[in-house]
Tab-separated table of C-alpha atoms in Angstrom:
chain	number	residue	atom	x	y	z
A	1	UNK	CA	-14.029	13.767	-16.226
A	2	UNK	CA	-10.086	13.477	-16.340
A	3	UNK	CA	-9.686	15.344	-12.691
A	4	UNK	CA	-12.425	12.784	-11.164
A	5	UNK	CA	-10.473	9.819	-12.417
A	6	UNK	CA	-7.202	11.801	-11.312
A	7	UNK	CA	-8.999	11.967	-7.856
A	8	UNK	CA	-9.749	8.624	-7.826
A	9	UNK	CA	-6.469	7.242	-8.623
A	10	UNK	CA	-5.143	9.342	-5.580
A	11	UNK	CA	-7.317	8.141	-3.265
A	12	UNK	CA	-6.801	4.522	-4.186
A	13	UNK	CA	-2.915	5.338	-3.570
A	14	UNK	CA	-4.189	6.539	-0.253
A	15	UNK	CA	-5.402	3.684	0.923
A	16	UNK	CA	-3.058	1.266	-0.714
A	17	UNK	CA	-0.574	3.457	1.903
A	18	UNK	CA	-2.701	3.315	4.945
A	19	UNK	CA	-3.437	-0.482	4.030
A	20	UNK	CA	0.082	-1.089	4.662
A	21	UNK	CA	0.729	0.962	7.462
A	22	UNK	CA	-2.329	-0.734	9.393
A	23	UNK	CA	-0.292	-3.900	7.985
A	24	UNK	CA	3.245	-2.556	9.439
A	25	UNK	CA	1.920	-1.833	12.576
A	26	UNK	CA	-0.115	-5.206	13.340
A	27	UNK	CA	3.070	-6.883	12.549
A	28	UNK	CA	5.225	-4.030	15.131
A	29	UNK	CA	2.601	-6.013	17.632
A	30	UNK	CA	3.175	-9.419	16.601
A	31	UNK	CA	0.196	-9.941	15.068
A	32	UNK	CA	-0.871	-12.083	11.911
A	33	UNK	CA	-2.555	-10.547	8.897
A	34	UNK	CA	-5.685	-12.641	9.751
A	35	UNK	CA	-5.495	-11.979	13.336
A	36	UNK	CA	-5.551	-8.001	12.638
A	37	UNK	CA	-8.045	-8.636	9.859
A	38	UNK	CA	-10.641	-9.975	12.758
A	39	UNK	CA	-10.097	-7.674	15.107
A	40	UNK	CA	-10.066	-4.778	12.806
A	41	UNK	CA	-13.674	-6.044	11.737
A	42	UNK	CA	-15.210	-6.075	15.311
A	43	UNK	CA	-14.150	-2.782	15.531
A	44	UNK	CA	-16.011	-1.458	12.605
A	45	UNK	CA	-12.611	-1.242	10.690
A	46	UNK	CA	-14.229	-2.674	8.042
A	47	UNK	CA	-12.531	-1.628	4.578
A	48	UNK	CA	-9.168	-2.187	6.084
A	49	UNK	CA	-9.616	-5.633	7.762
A	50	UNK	CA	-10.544	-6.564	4.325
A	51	UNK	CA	-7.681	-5.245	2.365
A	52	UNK	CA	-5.023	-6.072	4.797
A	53	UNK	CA	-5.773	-10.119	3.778
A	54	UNK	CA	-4.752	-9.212	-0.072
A	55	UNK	CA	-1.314	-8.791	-1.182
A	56	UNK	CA	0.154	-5.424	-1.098
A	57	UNK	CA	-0.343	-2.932	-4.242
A	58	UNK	CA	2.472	-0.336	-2.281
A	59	UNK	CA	6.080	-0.210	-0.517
A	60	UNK	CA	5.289	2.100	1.730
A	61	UNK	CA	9.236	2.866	1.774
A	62	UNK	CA	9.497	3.024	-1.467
A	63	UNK	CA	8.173	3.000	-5.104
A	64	UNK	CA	4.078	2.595	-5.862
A	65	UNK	CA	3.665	-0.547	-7.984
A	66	UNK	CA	3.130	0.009	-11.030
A	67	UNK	CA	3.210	3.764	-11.312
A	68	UNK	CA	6.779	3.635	-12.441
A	69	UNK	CA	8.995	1.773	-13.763
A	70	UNK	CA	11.985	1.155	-11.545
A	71	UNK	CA	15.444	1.594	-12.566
A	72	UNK	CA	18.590	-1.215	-12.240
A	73	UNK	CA	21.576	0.619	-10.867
A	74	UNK	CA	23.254	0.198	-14.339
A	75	UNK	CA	20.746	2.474	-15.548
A	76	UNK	CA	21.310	4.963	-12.865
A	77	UNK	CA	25.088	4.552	-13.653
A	78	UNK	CA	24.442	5.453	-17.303
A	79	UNK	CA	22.190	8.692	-16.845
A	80	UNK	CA	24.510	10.211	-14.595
A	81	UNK	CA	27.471	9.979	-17.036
């Protein structure tokens, strides 16, 4: 059962990554969340066009929320001494 949930947990990152490249790119044309959201729908874009309207679960340039804990620079500062 472990590499099912394992599975599962990567595809949720997965789309939590596409969600917010769909999201970067509807803003790269000026468009709102909500506006995207429609026209994503008409299109059949269904899963998407919903999960672009909640808040982000990723930084797509950075960290996954949640999976780790992020370091202050002070910490950083003290590991590398």
């Amino acid at each position: 059962m472990s590499k099912e949930i394992e599975f599962l947990k990567g595809v949720d990152k997965l789309h939590a990554f596409y969600t917010e490249n769909v999201r970067m790119l509807a803003h790269a044309y000026d468009l709102e969340d909500e506006e995207a959201a429609q026209l994503l729908g008409r299109y059949d874009y269904r899963n998407v066009s919903r999960s672009i309207l909640r808040p982000p679960r990723v930084d797509p340039l950075g960290q996954i929320i949640g999976d780790q804990p992020q370091q202050s620079d002070s910490d950083e500062d003290s590991q590398g001494s």
